[in-house]
Amino acid sequence: MKRHDENARREFLMRAIQTGLFGMAAGSGLLLPRSAEAKGGYLLPPGRSIFDYRGDVRVDGIPATETTLIGANALVETGSNSFISFVIGSDAHLVRENTRVQFSGNRASVAVKEEGNILTDGLQLLTGKLLSVFGRREATKRYNLRTTTATIGIRGTGVYTESASDHSYVCTCYGAVDLGAINDAGSKEDIVSAHHDAPRYIAADGRTGTLITPAPMKNHTDEELMLIEALVGRAPPFASVKGYKSPRKGY
């Protein structure tokens, strides 16, 4: 299963290169996202949600197509050796294989882009793996991400999450989150990360105050973060950090 997941990731990145989303930085050998300014800040046509997908992908129980619109309360599901990358408002997501994600939210009063003026205020990763980047919210509007064992409060950040029955994995790729264990109010942590600084496991049970533990960076890459940020006209903050030489890879 892991080999299938890696193959899907590599195919996803190759498609991004072939469609012109990535370019090679002169003299550096680095893949960097091309500017989105020429298309009004977004790399998707008006009225489109999906950038790329493969395999068994369903939105609200219906097989996805290139023109499927993903709404603020959508259920997105992938089967084996499948993936989908898409935009909802100012957020972009890459859903791995064998994953179920339930979004929640409402249409925004101010259009983000034509036919796509949708904002979500939360999601539940029911099972599987998800890489997400979030546009900044107002100070009073925290985005709530929930897994089987963890709650994650977000405002404008990049996060990779995995959700299993007995534990979750959370990497704050950059930005700040409030992390808590669902089954233990005493296990909580405020994390500020510049570049994958504090990945964590969150267990389903254990001694009070010990359910959150350090973890390695795994199963996601900087290139993927660059790609999905580019879908909403942004670049991740680490791309401009002085001394940044090579992408982080967590396979």
PDB file of N, CA, C and O in Angstrom, residues 19-92:
ATOM      1  N   THR A  19       1.926  20.168 -16.829  1.00  0.00           N
ATOM      2  CA  THR A  19       0.949  21.222 -17.082  1.00  0.00           C
ATOM      3  C   THR A  19       1.529  22.619 -16.898  1.00  0.00           C
ATOM      4  O   THR A  19       0.821  23.610 -17.062  1.00  0.00           O
ATOM      5  N   GLY A  20       2.812  22.711 -16.558  1.00  0.00           N
ATOM      6  CA  GLY A  20       3.463  24.017 -16.457  1.00  0.00           C
ATOM      7  C   GLY A  20       3.313  24.683 -15.118  1.00  0.00           C
ATOM      8  O   GLY A  20       3.654  25.851 -14.958  1.00  0.00           O
ATOM      9  N   LEU A  21       2.812  23.960 -14.110  1.00  0.00           N
ATOM     10  CA  LEU A  21       2.624  24.568 -12.794  1.00  0.00           C
ATOM     11  C   LEU A  21       3.952  24.789 -12.087  1.00  0.00           C
ATOM     12  O   LEU A  21       4.116  25.738 -11.337  1.00  0.00           O
ATOM     13  N   PHE A  22       4.926  23.905 -12.346  1.00  0.00           N
ATOM     14  CA  PHE A  22       6.255  24.041 -11.759  1.00  0.00           C
ATOM     15  C   PHE A  22       7.259  24.427 -12.825  1.00  0.00           C
ATOM     16  O   PHE A  22       7.181  23.986 -13.965  1.00  0.00           O
ATOM     17  N   GLY A  23       8.264  25.222 -12.423  1.00  0.00           N
ATOM     18  CA  GLY A  23       9.410  25.526 -13.262  1.00  0.00           C
ATOM     19  C   GLY A  23      10.689  25.277 -12.484  1.00  0.00           C
ATOM     20  O   GLY A  23      10.674  25.159 -11.263  1.00  0.00           O
ATOM     21  N   MET A  24      11.795  25.192 -13.190  1.00  0.00           N
ATOM     22  CA  MET A  24      13.083  24.950 -12.547  1.00  0.00           C
ATOM     23  C   MET A  24      13.760  26.287 -12.285  1.00  0.00           C
ATOM     24  O   MET A  24      13.943  27.099 -13.192  1.00  0.00           O
ATOM     25  N   ALA A  25      14.111  26.552 -11.031  1.00  0.00           N
ATOM     26  CA  ALA A  25      14.806  27.788 -10.683  1.00  0.00           C
ATOM     27  C   ALA A  25      16.209  27.766 -11.292  1.00  0.00           C
ATOM     28  O   ALA A  25      16.937  26.791 -11.138  1.00  0.00           O
ATOM     29  N   ALA A  26      16.568  28.833 -11.978  1.00  0.00           N
ATOM     30  CA  ALA A  26      17.837  28.882 -12.702  1.00  0.00           C
ATOM     31  C   ALA A  26      19.017  28.642 -11.774  1.00  0.00           C
ATOM     32  O   ALA A  26      19.174  29.307 -10.754  1.00  0.00           O
ATOM     33  N   GLY A  27      19.850  27.657 -12.151  1.00  0.00           N
ATOM     34  CA  GLY A  27      21.091  27.398 -11.441  1.00  0.00           C
ATOM     35  C   GLY A  27      20.945  26.719 -10.095  1.00  0.00           C
ATOM     36  O   GLY A  27      21.926  26.446  -9.427  1.00  0.00           O
ATOM     37  N   SER A  28      19.703  26.433  -9.682  1.00  0.00           N
ATOM     38  CA  SER A  28      19.510  25.870  -8.336  1.00  0.00           C
ATOM     39  C   SER A  28      19.103  24.413  -8.344  1.00  0.00           C
ATOM     40  O   SER A  28      19.296  23.702  -7.367  1.00  0.00           O
ATOM     41  N   GLY A  29      18.490  23.966  -9.461  1.00  0.00           N
ATOM     42  CA  GLY A  29      17.977  22.601  -9.496  1.00  0.00           C
ATOM     43  C   GLY A  29      16.701  22.419  -8.711  1.00  0.00           C
ATOM     44  O   GLY A  29      16.212  21.310  -8.564  1.00  0.00           O
ATOM     45  N   LEU A  30      16.107  23.514  -8.194  1.00  0.00           N
ATOM     46  CA  LEU A  30      14.894  23.426  -7.393  1.00  0.00           C
ATOM     47  C   LEU A  30      13.655  23.578  -8.250  1.00  0.00           C
ATOM     48  O   LEU A  30      13.609  24.411  -9.146  1.00  0.00           O
ATOM     49  N   LEU A  31      12.643  22.773  -7.956  1.00  0.00           N
ATOM     50  CA  LEU A  31      11.332  22.979  -8.551  1.00  0.00           C
ATOM     51  C   LEU A  31      10.611  24.059  -7.765  1.00  0.00           C
ATOM     52  O   LEU A  31      10.467  23.969  -6.556  1.00  0.00           O
ATOM     53  N   LEU A  32      10.140  25.077  -8.459  1.00  0.00           N
ATOM     54  CA  LEU A  32       9.398  26.151  -7.809  1.00  0.00           C
ATOM     55  C   LEU A  32       8.107  26.393  -8.560  1.00  0.00           C
ATOM     56  O   LEU A  32       8.042  26.230  -9.776  1.00  0.00           O
ATOM     57  N   PRO A  33       7.034  26.795  -7.846  1.00  0.00           N
ATOM     58  CA  PRO A  33       5.772  27.062  -8.531  1.00  0.00           C
ATOM     59  C   PRO A  33       5.874  28.312  -9.390  1.00  0.00           C
ATOM     60  O   PRO A  33       6.481  29.305  -9.002  1.00  0.00           O
ATOM     61  N   ARG A  34       5.286  28.236 -10.586  1.00  0.00           N
ATOM     62  CA  ARG A  34       5.264  29.419 -11.446  1.00  0.00           C
ATOM     63  C   ARG A  34       4.280  30.443 -10.881  1.00  0.00           C
ATOM     64  O   ARG A  34       3.340  30.102 -10.180  1.00  0.00           O
ATOM     65  N   SER A  35       4.467  31.700 -11.239  1.00  0.00           N
ATOM     66  CA  SER A  35       3.600  32.754 -10.737  1.00  0.00           C
ATOM     67  C   SER A  35       2.174  32.535 -11.199  1.00  0.00           C
ATOM     68  O   SER A  35       1.915  32.140 -12.327  1.00  0.00           O
ATOM     69  N   ALA A  36       1.236  32.796 -10.302  1.00  0.00           N
ATOM     70  CA  ALA A  36      -0.181  32.675 -10.646  1.00  0.00           C
ATOM     71  C   ALA A  36      -0.792  34.020 -11.015  1.00  0.00           C
ATOM     72  O   ALA A  36      -1.967  34.092 -11.335  1.00  0.00           O
ATOM     73  N   GLU A  37      -0.013  35.074 -11.009  1.00  0.00           N
ATOM     74  CA  GLU A  37      -0.562  36.411 -11.191  1.00  0.00           C
ATOM     75  C   GLU A  37      -1.234  36.587 -12.549  1.00  0.00           C
ATOM     76  O   GLU A  37      -2.223  37.302 -12.684  1.00  0.00           O
ATOM     77  N   ALA A  38      -0.727  35.906 -13.564  1.00  0.00           N
ATOM     78  CA  ALA A  38      -1.282  36.076 -14.902  1.00  0.00           C
ATOM     79  C   ALA A  38      -2.708  35.570 -15.002  1.00  0.00           C
ATOM     80  O   ALA A  38      -3.457  35.963 -15.882  1.00  0.00           O
ATOM     81  N   LYS A  39      -3.117  34.732 -14.090  1.00  0.00           N
ATOM     82  CA  LYS A  39      -4.474  34.184 -14.103  1.00  0.00           C
ATOM     83  C   LYS A  39      -5.284  34.710 -12.931  1.00  0.00           C
ATOM     84  O   LYS A  39      -6.165  34.045 -12.412  1.00  0.00           O
ATOM     85  N   GLY A  40      -4.947  35.911 -12.476  1.00  0.00           N
ATOM     86  CA  GLY A  40      -5.727  36.533 -11.424  1.00  0.00           C
ATOM     87  C   GLY A  40      -5.483  35.941 -10.057  1.00  0.00           C
ATOM     88  O   GLY A  40      -6.298  36.083  -9.155  1.00  0.00           O
ATOM     89  N   GLY A  41      -4.358  35.271  -9.866  1.00  0.00           N
ATOM     90  CA  GLY A  41      -4.024  34.742  -8.562  1.00  0.00           C
ATOM     91  C   GLY A  41      -4.377  33.281  -8.371  1.00  0.00           C
ATOM     92  O   GLY A  41      -3.997  32.665  -7.388  1.00  0.00           O
ATOM     93  N   TYR A  42      -5.099  32.693  -9.334  1.00  0.00           N
ATOM     94  CA  TYR A  42      -5.505  31.312  -9.200  1.00  0.00           C
ATOM     95  C   TYR A  42      -5.086  30.511 -10.428  1.00  0.00           C
ATOM     96  O   TYR A  42      -5.062  31.031 -11.537  1.00  0.00           O
ATOM     97  N   LEU A  43      -4.785  29.246 -10.222  1.00  0.00           N
ATOM     98  CA  LEU A  43      -4.351  28.398 -11.312  1.00  0.00           C
ATOM     99  C   LEU A  43      -5.432  27.411 -11.745  1.00  0.00           C
ATOM    100  O   LEU A  43      -5.151  26.393 -12.352  1.00  0.00           O
ATOM    101  N   LEU A  44      -6.669  27.745 -11.442  1.00  0.00           N
ATOM    102  CA  LEU A  44      -7.806  26.980 -11.913  1.00  0.00           C
ATOM    103  C   LEU A  44      -8.745  27.917 -12.672  1.00  0.00           C
ATOM    104  O   LEU A  44      -8.917  29.072 -12.281  1.00  0.00           O
ATOM    105  N   PRO A  45      -9.381  27.443 -13.734  1.00  0.00           N
ATOM    106  CA  PRO A  45     -10.351  28.283 -14.437  1.00  0.00           C
ATOM    107  C   PRO A  45     -11.534  28.615 -13.538  1.00  0.00           C
ATOM    108  O   PRO A  45     -11.848  27.857 -12.609  1.00  0.00           O
ATOM    109  N   PRO A  46     -12.221  29.711 -13.778  1.00  0.00           N
ATOM    110  CA  PRO A  46     -13.427  30.035 -12.999  1.00  0.00           C
ATOM    111  C   PRO A  46     -14.432  28.893 -13.068  1.00  0.00           C
ATOM    112  O   PRO A  46     -14.630  28.257 -14.102  1.00  0.00           O
ATOM    113  N   GLY A  47     -15.037  28.616 -11.928  1.00  0.00           N
ATOM    114  CA  GLY A  47     -16.042  27.572 -11.885  1.00  0.00           C
ATOM    115  C   GLY A  47     -15.499  26.165 -11.753  1.00  0.00           C
ATOM    116  O   GLY A  47     -16.261  25.199 -11.847  1.00  0.00           O
ATOM    117  N   ARG A  48     -14.201  26.035 -11.494  1.00  0.00           N
ATOM    118  CA  ARG A  48     -13.596  24.708 -11.342  1.00  0.00           C
ATOM    119  C   ARG A  48     -13.045  24.540  -9.933  1.00  0.00           C
ATOM    120  O   ARG A  48     -12.465  25.465  -9.359  1.00  0.00           O
ATOM    121  N   SER A  49     -13.170  23.340  -9.380  1.00  0.00           N
ATOM    122  CA  SER A  49     -12.638  23.016  -8.051  1.00  0.00           C
ATOM    123  C   SER A  49     -11.411  22.120  -8.137  1.00  0.00           C
ATOM    124  O   SER A  49     -10.489  22.241  -7.333  1.00  0.00           O
ATOM    125  N   ILE A  50     -11.410  21.194  -9.108  1.00  0.00           N
ATOM    126  CA  ILE A  50     -10.422  20.124  -9.139  1.00  0.00           C
ATOM    127  C   ILE A  50      -9.261  20.470 -10.064  1.00  0.00           C
ATOM    128  O   ILE A  50      -9.474  20.852 -11.220  1.00  0.00           O
ATOM    129  N   PHE A  51      -8.039  20.316  -9.553  1.00  0.00           N
ATOM    130  CA  PHE A  51      -6.844  20.470 -10.387  1.00  0.00           C
ATOM    131  C   PHE A  51      -6.437  19.138 -11.003  1.00  0.00           C
ATOM    132  O   PHE A  51      -6.146  19.053 -12.191  1.00  0.00           O
ATOM    133  N   ASP A  52      -6.444  18.067 -10.216  1.00  0.00           N
ATOM    134  CA  ASP A  52      -6.001  16.771 -10.710  1.00  0.00           C
ATOM    135  C   ASP A  52      -6.607  15.661  -9.854  1.00  0.00           C
ATOM    136  O   ASP A  52      -6.882  15.866  -8.667  1.00  0.00           O
ATOM    137  N   TYR A  53      -6.822  14.504 -10.463  1.00  0.00           N
ATOM    138  CA  TYR A  53      -7.290  13.345  -9.707  1.00  0.00           C
ATOM    139  C   TYR A  53      -6.964  12.082 -10.486  1.00  0.00           C
ATOM    140  O   TYR A  53      -6.679  12.126 -11.690  1.00  0.00           O
ATOM    141  N   ARG A  54      -7.010  10.955  -9.781  1.00  0.00           N
ATOM    142  CA  ARG A  54      -6.805   9.671 -10.426  1.00  0.00           C
ATOM    143  C   ARG A  54      -7.500   8.579  -9.651  1.00  0.00           C
ATOM    144  O   ARG A  54      -7.573   8.631  -8.418  1.00  0.00           O
ATOM    145  N   GLY A  55      -8.004   7.598 -10.367  1.00  0.00           N
ATOM    146  CA  GLY A  55      -8.563   6.419  -9.734  1.00  0.00           C
ATOM    147  C   GLY A  55      -9.986   6.613  -9.248  1.00  0.00           C
ATOM    148  O   GLY A  55     -10.770   7.366  -9.824  1.00  0.00           O
ATOM    149  N   ASP A  56     -10.303   5.933  -8.165  1.00  0.00           N
ATOM    150  CA  ASP A  56     -11.653   5.949  -7.596  1.00  0.00           C
ATOM    151  C   ASP A  56     -11.785   7.132  -6.641  1.00  0.00           C
ATOM    152  O   ASP A  56     -11.389   7.066  -5.479  1.00  0.00           O
ATOM    153  N   VAL A  57     -12.353   8.229  -7.148  1.00  0.00           N
ATOM    154  CA  VAL A  57     -12.549   9.445  -6.361  1.00  0.00           C
ATOM    155  C   VAL A  57     -14.024   9.808  -6.406  1.00  0.00           C
ATOM    156  O   VAL A  57     -14.623   9.890  -7.480  1.00  0.00           O
ATOM    157  N   ARG A  58     -14.614  10.029  -5.230  1.00  0.00           N
ATOM    158  CA  ARG A  58     -16.036  10.361  -5.163  1.00  0.00           C
ATOM    159  C   ARG A  58     -16.254  11.630  -4.339  1.00  0.00           C
ATOM    160  O   ARG A  58     -15.592  11.826  -3.320  1.00  0.00           O
ATOM    161  N   VAL A  59     -17.176  12.440  -4.803  1.00  0.00           N
ATOM    162  CA  VAL A  59     -17.585  13.652  -4.091  1.00  0.00           C
ATOM    163  C   VAL A  59     -19.070  13.522  -3.790  1.00  0.00           C
ATOM    164  O   VAL A  59     -19.886  13.397  -4.717  1.00  0.00           O
ATOM    165  N   ASP A  60     -19.409  13.492  -2.514  1.00  0.00           N
ATOM    166  CA  ASP A  60     -20.791  13.269  -2.077  1.00  0.00           C
ATOM    167  C   ASP A  60     -21.360  11.986  -2.684  1.00  0.00           C
ATOM    168  O   ASP A  60     -22.527  11.931  -3.094  1.00  0.00           O
ATOM    169  N   GLY A  61     -20.504  10.952  -2.776  1.00  0.00           N
ATOM    170  CA  GLY A  61     -20.932   9.646  -3.242  1.00  0.00           C
ATOM    171  C   GLY A  61     -20.963   9.471  -4.744  1.00  0.00           C
ATOM    172  O   GLY A  61     -21.230   8.371  -5.238  1.00  0.00           O
ATOM    173  N   ILE A  62     -20.674  10.529  -5.507  1.00  0.00           N
ATOM    174  CA  ILE A  62     -20.737  10.487  -6.972  1.00  0.00           C
ATOM    175  C   ILE A  62     -19.325  10.508  -7.542  1.00  0.00           C
ATOM    176  O   ILE A  62     -18.501  11.331  -7.113  1.00  0.00           O
ATOM    177  N   PRO A  63     -18.991   9.639  -8.503  1.00  0.00           N
ATOM    178  CA  PRO A  63     -17.646   9.652  -9.093  1.00  0.00           C
ATOM    179  C   PRO A  63     -17.271  11.036  -9.619  1.00  0.00           C
ATOM    180  O   PRO A  63     -18.064  11.699 -10.283  1.00  0.00           O
ATOM    181  N   ALA A  64     -16.075  11.475  -9.289  1.00  0.00           N
ATOM    182  CA  ALA A  64     -15.623  12.813  -9.667  1.00  0.00           C
ATOM    183  C   ALA A  64     -15.258  12.876 -11.142  1.00  0.00           C
ATOM    184  O   ALA A  64     -14.795  11.896 -11.737  1.00  0.00           O
ATOM    185  N   THR A  65     -15.460  14.052 -11.734  1.00  0.00           N
ATOM    186  CA  THR A  65     -14.979  14.375 -13.071  1.00  0.00           C
ATOM    187  C   THR A  65     -14.222  15.691 -12.979  1.00  0.00           C
ATOM    188  O   THR A  65     -14.201  16.337 -11.921  1.00  0.00           O
ATOM    189  N   GLU A  66     -13.613  16.123 -14.083  1.00  0.00           N
ATOM    190  CA  GLU A  66     -12.867  17.383 -14.073  1.00  0.00           C
ATOM    191  C   GLU A  66     -13.745  18.569 -13.716  1.00  0.00           C
ATOM    192  O   GLU A  66     -13.260  19.573 -13.194  1.00  0.00           O
ATOM    193  N   THR A  67     -15.031  18.494 -13.997  1.00  0.00           N
ATOM    194  CA  THR A  67     -15.925  19.633 -13.769  1.00  0.00           C
ATOM    195  C   THR A  67     -16.719  19.521 -12.468  1.00  0.00           C
ATOM    196  O   THR A  67     -17.561  20.378 -12.189  1.00  0.00           O
ATOM    197  N   THR A  68     -16.471  18.495 -11.668  1.00  0.00           N
ATOM    198  CA  THR A  68     -17.168  18.360 -10.383  1.00  0.00           C
ATOM    199  C   THR A  68     -16.840  19.550  -9.484  1.00  0.00           C
ATOM    200  O   THR A  68     -15.676  19.901  -9.302  1.00  0.00           O
ATOM    201  N   LEU A  69     -17.880  20.171  -8.934  1.00  0.00           N
ATOM    202  CA  LEU A  69     -17.689  21.257  -7.979  1.00  0.00           C
ATOM    203  C   LEU A  69     -17.726  20.685  -6.561  1.00  0.00           C
ATOM    204  O   LEU A  69     -18.613  19.902  -6.221  1.00  0.00           O
ATOM    205  N   ILE A  70     -16.762  21.093  -5.749  1.00  0.00           N
ATOM    206  CA  ILE A  70     -16.665  20.610  -4.374  1.00  0.00           C
ATOM    207  C   ILE A  70     -17.167  21.710  -3.446  1.00  0.00           C
ATOM    208  O   ILE A  70     -16.563  22.775  -3.339  1.00  0.00           O
ATOM    209  N   GLY A  71     -18.284  21.463  -2.802  1.00  0.00           N
ATOM    210  CA  GLY A  71     -18.943  22.476  -1.995  1.00  0.00           C
ATOM    211  C   GLY A  71     -18.424  22.539  -0.573  1.00  0.00           C
ATOM    212  O   GLY A  71     -17.569  21.756  -0.140  1.00  0.00           O
ATOM    213  N   ALA A  72     -18.984  23.488   0.177  1.00  0.00           N
ATOM    214  CA  ALA A  72     -18.504  23.762   1.525  1.00  0.00           C
ATOM    215  C   ALA A  72     -18.792  22.629   2.500  1.00  0.00           C
ATOM    216  O   ALA A  72     -18.153  22.543   3.548  1.00  0.00           O
ATOM    217  N   ASN A  73     -19.743  21.765   2.173  1.00  0.00           N
ATOM    218  CA  ASN A  73     -20.090  20.654   3.061  1.00  0.00           C
ATOM    219  C   ASN A  73     -19.891  19.301   2.377  1.00  0.00           C
ATOM    220  O   ASN A  73     -20.576  18.331   2.696  1.00  0.00           O
ATOM    221  N   ALA A  74     -18.923  19.238   1.491  1.00  0.00           N
ATOM    222  CA  ALA A  74     -18.718  18.047   0.680  1.00  0.00           C
ATOM    223  C   ALA A  74     -18.068  16.916   1.474  1.00  0.00           C
ATOM    224  O   ALA A  74     -17.277  17.143   2.391  1.00  0.00           O
ATOM    225  N   LEU A  75     -18.396  15.695   1.075  1.00  0.00           N
ATOM    226  CA  LEU A  75     -17.687  14.498   1.521  1.00  0.00           C
ATOM    227  C   LEU A  75     -16.826  14.038   0.354  1.00  0.00           C
ATOM    228  O   LEU A  75     -17.351  13.730  -0.723  1.00  0.00           O
ATOM    229  N   VAL A  76     -15.493  13.991   0.555  1.00  0.00           N
ATOM    230  CA  VAL A  76     -14.556  13.578  -0.490  1.00  0.00           C
ATOM    231  C   VAL A  76     -13.950  12.238  -0.076  1.00  0.00           C
ATOM    232  O   VAL A  76     -13.437  12.097   1.036  1.00  0.00           O
ATOM    233  N   GLU A  77     -14.009  11.256  -0.987  1.00  0.00           N
ATOM    234  CA  GLU A  77     -13.522   9.912  -0.702  1.00  0.00           C
ATOM    235  C   GLU A  77     -12.621   9.420  -1.834  1.00  0.00           C
ATOM    236  O   GLU A  77     -12.907   9.657  -3.008  1.00  0.00           O
ATOM    237  N   THR A  78     -11.551   8.723  -1.468  1.00  0.00           N
ATOM    238  CA  THR A  78     -10.673   8.116  -2.459  1.00  0.00           C
ATOM    239  C   THR A  78     -10.510   6.630  -2.159  1.00  0.00           C
ATOM    240  O   THR A  78     -10.519   6.210  -1.000  1.00  0.00           O
ATOM    241  N   GLY A  79     -10.318   5.841  -3.227  1.00  0.00           N
ATOM    242  CA  GLY A  79     -10.067   4.429  -3.068  1.00  0.00           C
ATOM    243  C   GLY A  79      -8.584   4.112  -3.140  1.00  0.00           C
ATOM    244  O   GLY A  79      -7.731   5.009  -3.060  1.00  0.00           O
ATOM    245  N   SER A  80      -8.272   2.840  -3.329  1.00  0.00           N
ATOM    246  CA  SER A  80      -6.882   2.402  -3.390  1.00  0.00           C
ATOM    247  C   SER A  80      -6.178   2.999  -4.603  1.00  0.00           C
ATOM    248  O   SER A  80      -6.752   3.097  -5.694  1.00  0.00           O
ATOM    249  N   ASN A  81      -4.922   3.418  -4.414  1.00  0.00           N
ATOM    250  CA  ASN A  81      -4.084   3.964  -5.482  1.00  0.00           C
ATOM    251  C   ASN A  81      -4.760   5.134  -6.186  1.00  0.00           C
ATOM    252  O   ASN A  81      -4.686   5.271  -7.414  1.00  0.00           O
ATOM    253  N   SER A  82      -5.425   5.984  -5.416  1.00  0.00           N
ATOM    254  CA  SER A  82      -6.154   7.135  -5.953  1.00  0.00           C
ATOM    255  C   SER A  82      -5.745   8.402  -5.218  1.00  0.00           C
ATOM    256  O   SER A  82      -5.203   8.345  -4.115  1.00  0.00           O
ATOM    257  N   PHE A  83      -6.017   9.562  -5.824  1.00  0.00           N
ATOM    258  CA  PHE A  83      -5.779  10.835  -5.152  1.00  0.00           C
ATOM    259  C   PHE A  83      -6.611  11.905  -5.833  1.00  0.00           C
ATOM    260  O   PHE A  83      -7.108  11.722  -6.947  1.00  0.00           O
ATOM    261  N   ILE A  84      -6.724  13.060  -5.153  1.00  0.00           N
ATOM    262  CA  ILE A  84      -7.357  14.228  -5.755  1.00  0.00           C
ATOM    263  C   ILE A  84      -6.761  15.481  -5.137  1.00  0.00           C
ATOM    264  O   ILE A  84      -6.496  15.529  -3.930  1.00  0.00           O
ATOM    265  N   SER A  85      -6.521  16.503  -5.964  1.00  0.00           N
ATOM    266  CA  SER A  85      -6.109  17.825  -5.478  1.00  0.00           C
ATOM    267  C   SER A  85      -7.164  18.824  -5.932  1.00  0.00           C
ATOM    268  O   SER A  85      -7.628  18.776  -7.078  1.00  0.00           O
ATOM    269  N   PHE A  86      -7.543  19.739  -5.025  1.00  0.00           N
ATOM    270  CA  PHE A  86      -8.639  20.648  -5.329  1.00  0.00           C
ATOM    271  C   PHE A  86      -8.587  21.874  -4.434  1.00  0.00           C
ATOM    272  O   PHE A  86      -7.822  21.934  -3.454  1.00  0.00           O
ATOM    273  N   VAL A  87      -9.424  22.844  -4.783  1.00  0.00           N
ATOM    274  CA  VAL A  87      -9.505  24.113  -4.067  1.00  0.00           C
ATOM    275  C   VAL A  87     -10.923  24.314  -3.549  1.00  0.00           C
ATOM    276  O   VAL A  87     -11.902  24.023  -4.248  1.00  0.00           O
ATOM    277  N   ILE A  88     -11.034  24.791  -2.303  1.00  0.00           N
ATOM    278  CA  ILE A  88     -12.308  25.288  -1.772  1.00  0.00           C
ATOM    279  C   ILE A  88     -12.030  26.683  -1.217  1.00  0.00           C
ATOM    280  O   ILE A  88     -11.361  26.823  -0.191  1.00  0.00           O
ATOM    281  N   GLY A  89     -12.510  27.720  -1.882  1.00  0.00           N
ATOM    282  CA  GLY A  89     -12.242  29.087  -1.445  1.00  0.00           C
ATOM    283  C   GLY A  89     -10.765  29.390  -1.471  1.00  0.00           C
ATOM    284  O   GLY A  89     -10.090  29.232  -2.492  1.00  0.00           O
ATOM    285  N   SER A  90     -10.211  29.814  -0.321  1.00  0.00           N
ATOM    286  CA  SER A  90      -8.789  30.155  -0.237  1.00  0.00           C
ATOM    287  C   SER A  90      -7.946  29.006   0.292  1.00  0.00           C
ATOM    288  O   SER A  90      -6.775  29.182   0.613  1.00  0.00           O
ATOM    289  N   ASP A  91      -8.530  27.804   0.367  1.00  0.00           N
ATOM    290  CA  ASP A  91      -7.827  26.623   0.865  1.00  0.00           C
ATOM    291  C   ASP A  91      -7.611  25.634  -0.271  1.00  0.00           C
ATOM    292  O   ASP A  91      -8.420  25.545  -1.200  1.00  0.00           O
ATOM    293  N   ALA A  92      -6.516  24.865  -0.184  1.00  0.00           N
ATOM    294  CA  ALA A  92      -6.248  23.835  -1.178  1.00  0.00           C
ATOM    295  C   ALA A  92      -5.868  22.540  -0.461  1.00  0.00           C
ATOM    296  O   ALA A  92      -5.232  22.573   0.595  1.00  0.00           O
TER     297      ALA A  92
END
